[in-house]
GROMACS .gro file of C-alpha atoms in nm:
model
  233
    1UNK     CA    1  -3.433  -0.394  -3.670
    2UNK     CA    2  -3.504  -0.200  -3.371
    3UNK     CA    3  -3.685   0.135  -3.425
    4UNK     CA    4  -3.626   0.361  -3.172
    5UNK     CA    5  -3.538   0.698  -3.024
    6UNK     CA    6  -3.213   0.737  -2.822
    7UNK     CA    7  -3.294   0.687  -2.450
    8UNK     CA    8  -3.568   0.483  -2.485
    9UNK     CA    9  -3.371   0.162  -2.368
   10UNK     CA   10  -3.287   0.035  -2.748
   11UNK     CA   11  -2.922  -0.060  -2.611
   12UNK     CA   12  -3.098  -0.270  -2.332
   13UNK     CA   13  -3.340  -0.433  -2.557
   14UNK     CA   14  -3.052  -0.519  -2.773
   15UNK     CA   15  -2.868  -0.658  -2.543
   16UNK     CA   16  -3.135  -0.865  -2.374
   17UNK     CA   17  -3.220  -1.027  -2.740
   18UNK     CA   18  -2.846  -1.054  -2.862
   19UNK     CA   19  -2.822  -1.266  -2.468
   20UNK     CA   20  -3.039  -1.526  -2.629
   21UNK     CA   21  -2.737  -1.589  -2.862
   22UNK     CA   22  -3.028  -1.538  -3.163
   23UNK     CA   23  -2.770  -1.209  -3.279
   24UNK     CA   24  -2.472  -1.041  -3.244
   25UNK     CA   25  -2.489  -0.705  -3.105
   26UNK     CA   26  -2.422  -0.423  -3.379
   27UNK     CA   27  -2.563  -0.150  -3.251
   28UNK     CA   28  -2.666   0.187  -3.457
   29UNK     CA   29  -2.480   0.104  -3.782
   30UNK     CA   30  -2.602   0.445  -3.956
   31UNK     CA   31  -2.522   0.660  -3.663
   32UNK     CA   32  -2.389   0.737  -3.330
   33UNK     CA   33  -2.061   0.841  -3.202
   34UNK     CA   34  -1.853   0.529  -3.290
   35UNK     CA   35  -1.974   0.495  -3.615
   36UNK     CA   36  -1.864   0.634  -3.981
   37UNK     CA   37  -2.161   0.829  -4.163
   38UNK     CA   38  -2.301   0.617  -4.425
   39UNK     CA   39  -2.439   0.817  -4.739
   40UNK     CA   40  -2.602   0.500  -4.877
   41UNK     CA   41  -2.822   0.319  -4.586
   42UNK     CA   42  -2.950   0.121  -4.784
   43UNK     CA   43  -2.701  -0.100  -4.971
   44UNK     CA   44  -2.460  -0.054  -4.674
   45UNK     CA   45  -2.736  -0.291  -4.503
   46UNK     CA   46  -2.841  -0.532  -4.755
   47UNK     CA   47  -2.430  -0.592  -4.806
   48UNK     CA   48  -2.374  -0.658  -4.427
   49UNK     CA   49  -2.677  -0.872  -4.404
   50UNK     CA   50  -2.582  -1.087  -4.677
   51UNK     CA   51  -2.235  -1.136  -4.609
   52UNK     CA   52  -2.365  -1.328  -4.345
   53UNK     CA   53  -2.660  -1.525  -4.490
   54UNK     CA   54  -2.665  -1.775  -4.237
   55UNK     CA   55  -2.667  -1.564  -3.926
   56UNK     CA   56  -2.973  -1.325  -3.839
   57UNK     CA   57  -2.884  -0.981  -3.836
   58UNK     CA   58  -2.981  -0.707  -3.578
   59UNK     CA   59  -2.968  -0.334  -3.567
   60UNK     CA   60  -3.083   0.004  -3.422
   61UNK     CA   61  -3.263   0.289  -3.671
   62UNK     CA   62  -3.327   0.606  -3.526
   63UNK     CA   63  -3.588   0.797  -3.742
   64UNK     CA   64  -3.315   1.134  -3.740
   65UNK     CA   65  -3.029   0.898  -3.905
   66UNK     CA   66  -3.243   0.922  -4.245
   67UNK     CA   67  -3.315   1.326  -4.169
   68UNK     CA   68  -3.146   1.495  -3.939
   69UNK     CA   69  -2.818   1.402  -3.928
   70UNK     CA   70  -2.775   1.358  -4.302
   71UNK     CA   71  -2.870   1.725  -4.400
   72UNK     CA   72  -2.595   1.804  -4.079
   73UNK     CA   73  -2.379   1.643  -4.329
   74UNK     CA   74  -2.509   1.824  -4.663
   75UNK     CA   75  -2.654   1.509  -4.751
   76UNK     CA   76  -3.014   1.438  -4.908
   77UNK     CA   77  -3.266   1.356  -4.623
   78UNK     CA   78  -3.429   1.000  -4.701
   79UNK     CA   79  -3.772   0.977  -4.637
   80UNK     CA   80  -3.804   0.735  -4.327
   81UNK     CA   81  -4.141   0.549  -4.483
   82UNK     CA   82  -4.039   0.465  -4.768
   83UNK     CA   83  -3.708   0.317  -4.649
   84UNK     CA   84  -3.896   0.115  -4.394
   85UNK     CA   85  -4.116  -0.036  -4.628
   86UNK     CA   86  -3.822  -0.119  -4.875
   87UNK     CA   87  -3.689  -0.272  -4.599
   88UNK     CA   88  -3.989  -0.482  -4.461
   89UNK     CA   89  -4.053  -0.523  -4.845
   90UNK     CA   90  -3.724  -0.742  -4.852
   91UNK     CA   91  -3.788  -0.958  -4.503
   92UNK     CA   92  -3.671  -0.729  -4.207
   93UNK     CA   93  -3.853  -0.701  -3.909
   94UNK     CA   94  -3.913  -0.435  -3.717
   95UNK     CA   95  -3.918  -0.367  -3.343
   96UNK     CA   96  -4.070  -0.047  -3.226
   97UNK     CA   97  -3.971   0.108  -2.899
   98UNK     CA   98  -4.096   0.387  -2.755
   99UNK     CA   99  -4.084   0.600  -2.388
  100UNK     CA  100  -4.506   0.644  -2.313
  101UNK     CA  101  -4.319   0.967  -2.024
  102UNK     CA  102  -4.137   1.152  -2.284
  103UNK     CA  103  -4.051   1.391  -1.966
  104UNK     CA  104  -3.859   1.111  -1.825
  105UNK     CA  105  -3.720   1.005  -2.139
  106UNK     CA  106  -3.553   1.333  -2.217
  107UNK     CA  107  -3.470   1.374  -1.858
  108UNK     CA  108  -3.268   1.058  -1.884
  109UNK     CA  109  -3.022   1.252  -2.149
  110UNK     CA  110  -2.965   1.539  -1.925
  111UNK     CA  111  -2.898   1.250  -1.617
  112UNK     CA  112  -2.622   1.112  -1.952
  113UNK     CA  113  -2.455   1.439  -1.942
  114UNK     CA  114  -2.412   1.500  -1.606
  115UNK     CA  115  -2.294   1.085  -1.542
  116UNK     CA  116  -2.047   1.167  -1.847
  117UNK     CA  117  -2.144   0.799  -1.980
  118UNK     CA  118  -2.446   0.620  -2.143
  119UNK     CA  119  -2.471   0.279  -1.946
  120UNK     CA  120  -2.493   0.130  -1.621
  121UNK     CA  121  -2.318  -0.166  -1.566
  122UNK     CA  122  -2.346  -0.242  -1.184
  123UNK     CA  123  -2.574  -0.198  -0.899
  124UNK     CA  124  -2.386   0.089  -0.734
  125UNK     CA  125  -2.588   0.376  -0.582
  126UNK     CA  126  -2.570   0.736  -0.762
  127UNK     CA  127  -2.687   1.037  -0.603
  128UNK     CA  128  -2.805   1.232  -0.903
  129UNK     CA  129  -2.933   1.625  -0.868
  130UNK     CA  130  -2.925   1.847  -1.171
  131UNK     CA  131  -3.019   2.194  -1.232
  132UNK     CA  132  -3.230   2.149  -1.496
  133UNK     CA  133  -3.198   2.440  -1.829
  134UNK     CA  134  -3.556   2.470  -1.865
  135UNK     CA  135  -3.529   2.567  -2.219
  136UNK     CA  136  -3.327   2.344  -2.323
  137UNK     CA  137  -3.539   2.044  -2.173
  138UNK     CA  138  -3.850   2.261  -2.333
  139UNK     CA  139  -3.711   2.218  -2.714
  140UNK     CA  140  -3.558   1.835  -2.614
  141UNK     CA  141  -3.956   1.742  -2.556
  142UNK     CA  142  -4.102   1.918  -2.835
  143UNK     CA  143  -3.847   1.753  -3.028
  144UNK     CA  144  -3.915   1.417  -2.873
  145UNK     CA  145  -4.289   1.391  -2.940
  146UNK     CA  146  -4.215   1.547  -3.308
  147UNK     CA  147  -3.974   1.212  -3.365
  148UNK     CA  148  -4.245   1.038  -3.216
  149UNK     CA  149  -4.522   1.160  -3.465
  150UNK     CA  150  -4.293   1.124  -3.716
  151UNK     CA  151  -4.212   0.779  -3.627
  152UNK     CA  152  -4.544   0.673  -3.643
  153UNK     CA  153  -4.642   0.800  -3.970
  154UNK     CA  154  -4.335   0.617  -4.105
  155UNK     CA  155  -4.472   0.258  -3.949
  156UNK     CA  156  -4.833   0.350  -4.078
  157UNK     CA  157  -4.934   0.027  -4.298
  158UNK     CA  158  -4.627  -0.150  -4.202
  159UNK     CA  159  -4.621  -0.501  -3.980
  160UNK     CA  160  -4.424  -0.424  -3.657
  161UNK     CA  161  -4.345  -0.552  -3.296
  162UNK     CA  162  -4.404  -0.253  -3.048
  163UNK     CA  163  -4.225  -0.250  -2.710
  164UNK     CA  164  -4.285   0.019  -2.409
  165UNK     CA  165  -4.041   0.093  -2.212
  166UNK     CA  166  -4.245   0.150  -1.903
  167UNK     CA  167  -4.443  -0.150  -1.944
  168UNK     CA  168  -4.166  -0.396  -2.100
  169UNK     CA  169  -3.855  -0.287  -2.044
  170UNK     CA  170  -3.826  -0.101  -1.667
  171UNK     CA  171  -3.903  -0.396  -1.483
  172UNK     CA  172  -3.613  -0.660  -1.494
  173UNK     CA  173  -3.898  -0.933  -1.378
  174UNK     CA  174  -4.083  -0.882  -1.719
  175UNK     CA  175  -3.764  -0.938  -1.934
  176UNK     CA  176  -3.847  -1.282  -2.017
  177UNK     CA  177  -4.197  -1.227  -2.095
  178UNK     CA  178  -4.062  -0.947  -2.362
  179UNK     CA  179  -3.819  -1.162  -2.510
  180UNK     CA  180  -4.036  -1.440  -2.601
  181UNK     CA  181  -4.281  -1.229  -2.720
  182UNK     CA  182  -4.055  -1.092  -2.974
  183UNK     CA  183  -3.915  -1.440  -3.080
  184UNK     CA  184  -4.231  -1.526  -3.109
  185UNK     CA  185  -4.317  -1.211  -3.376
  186UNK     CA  186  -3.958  -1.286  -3.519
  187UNK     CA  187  -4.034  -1.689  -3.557
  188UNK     CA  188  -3.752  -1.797  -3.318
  189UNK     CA  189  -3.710  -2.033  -3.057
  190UNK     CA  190  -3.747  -1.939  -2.710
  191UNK     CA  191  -3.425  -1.906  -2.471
  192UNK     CA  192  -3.335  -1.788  -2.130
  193UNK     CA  193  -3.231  -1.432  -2.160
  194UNK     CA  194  -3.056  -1.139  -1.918
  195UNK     CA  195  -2.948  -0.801  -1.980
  196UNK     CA  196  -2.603  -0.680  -1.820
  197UNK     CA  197  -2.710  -0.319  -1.828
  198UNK     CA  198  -2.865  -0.175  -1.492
  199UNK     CA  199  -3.121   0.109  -1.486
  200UNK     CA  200  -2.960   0.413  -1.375
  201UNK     CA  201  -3.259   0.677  -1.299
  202UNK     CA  202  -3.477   0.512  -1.039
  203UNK     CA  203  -3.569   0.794  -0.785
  204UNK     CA  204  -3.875   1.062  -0.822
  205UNK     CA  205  -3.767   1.354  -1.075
  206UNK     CA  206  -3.843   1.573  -0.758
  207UNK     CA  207  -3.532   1.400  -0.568
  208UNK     CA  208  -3.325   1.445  -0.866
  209UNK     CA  209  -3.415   1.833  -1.006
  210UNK     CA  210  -3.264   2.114  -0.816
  211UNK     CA  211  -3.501   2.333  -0.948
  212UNK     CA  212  -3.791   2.128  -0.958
  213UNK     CA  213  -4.043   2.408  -0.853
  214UNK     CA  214  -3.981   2.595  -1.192
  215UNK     CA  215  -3.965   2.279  -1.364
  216UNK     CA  216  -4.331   2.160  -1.254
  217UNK     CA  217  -4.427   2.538  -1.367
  218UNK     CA  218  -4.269   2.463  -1.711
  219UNK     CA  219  -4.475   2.182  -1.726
  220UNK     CA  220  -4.804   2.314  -1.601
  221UNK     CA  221  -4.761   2.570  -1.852
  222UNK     CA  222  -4.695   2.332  -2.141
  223UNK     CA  223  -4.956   2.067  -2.088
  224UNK     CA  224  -4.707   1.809  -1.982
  225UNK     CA  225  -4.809   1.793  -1.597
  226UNK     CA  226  -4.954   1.473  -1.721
  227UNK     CA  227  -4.613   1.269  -1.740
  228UNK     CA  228  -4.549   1.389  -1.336
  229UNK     CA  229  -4.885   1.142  -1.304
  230UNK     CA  230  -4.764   0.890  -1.519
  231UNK     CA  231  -4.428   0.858  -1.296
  232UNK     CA  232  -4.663   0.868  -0.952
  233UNK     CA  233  -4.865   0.600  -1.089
   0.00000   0.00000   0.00000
């Protein structure tokens, strides 16, 4: 299981292990656009898992499928520890990802809504500028490192894999290494892996922000200048 926020590169990740031929891709089976809401998580999972009892079984969990987007629905939010551990209980394993710039990482949704698509698929150059709504991106970060706390108050006690996006994932060149550390943590054999998805954000936030000036004061004035450093560094 892949634990994750969206944008974080959980697509890429699964498709870089499903390339091993390890898993079939399945994508976010209690959420996103192309899927049906499922009130009951977890026997939806345990019944697709064990309809294939031979085959290992991959998937991506965002924390706000268990929260979130069931009270949307009128549904009872499930508390996201306790359905981790039922799950680890009964032999899953979980991957964390995570974004370490969560400036970047919610800049790369706004970059999703002004492409009009999620993925990359070529190596085609894309002159991106936005006019960033500075209170929007504001309550998108707040909200960010609030998933993020609650994420890891979820995993407390629990045996995971972490993976950083900046460190594991942004750099093609370290793909391998990645991969065979998380066969390793999932008990598989190594295999030659690559990723048909392409990185779409690769120039400074300054090229790319129209109003970049008020941006850097938004972030001055909420503590986050630190994540400009991160990117320079």
């Amino acid at each position: 299981m892949i634990f994750a926020q969206g944008r974080t590169g959980s697509t890429l990740l699964e498709n870089l292990i499903c390339s091993t031929g390890h898993f079939q891709s399945r994508g976010e089976l209690l959420g996103g656009y192309r899927n049906p809401f499922v009130s009951y998580p977890y026997p939806y999972l345990s019944g697709l898992a064990n309809a294939s009892p031979k085959e290992n079984f991959i998937f991506h969990l965002k924390i706000y499928h268990l929260t979130r987007d069931r009270i949307r629905r009128g549904k009872k939010p499930i508390d996201p520890g306790l359905f981790l551990k039922k799950l680890a209980d009964d032999g899953w394993k979980i991957i964390y990802l995570k974004r370490k710039n969560t400036v970047r990482h919610i800049f790369s949704n706004f970059i999703v809504g002004h492409r009009g698509r999620y993925d990359k698929l070529d190596d085609a150059r894309e002159d991106i500028k936005i006019e960033v709504d500075l209170k929007l991106f504001e309550a998108s970060v707040e909200q960010a490192l609030e998933h993020q706390r609650a994420e890891m108050e979820a995993l407390a006690g629990l045996e995971y894999h972490e993976v950083v996006y900046e460190e594991d994932l942004e750099n093609a060149d370290g793909h391998q290494k990645t991969l065979d550390a998380i066969l390793d943590f999932l008990s598989l054999e190594h295999r030659k892996a690559k990723a048909a998805l392409k990185r779409i954000n690769v120039k400074s936030l300054e090229k790319q922000i129209l109003n970049y000036s008020d941006f850097c004061d938004l972030l001055e004035r909420r503590g986050w200048r630190r994540y400009l450093h991160q990117e320079q560094n």
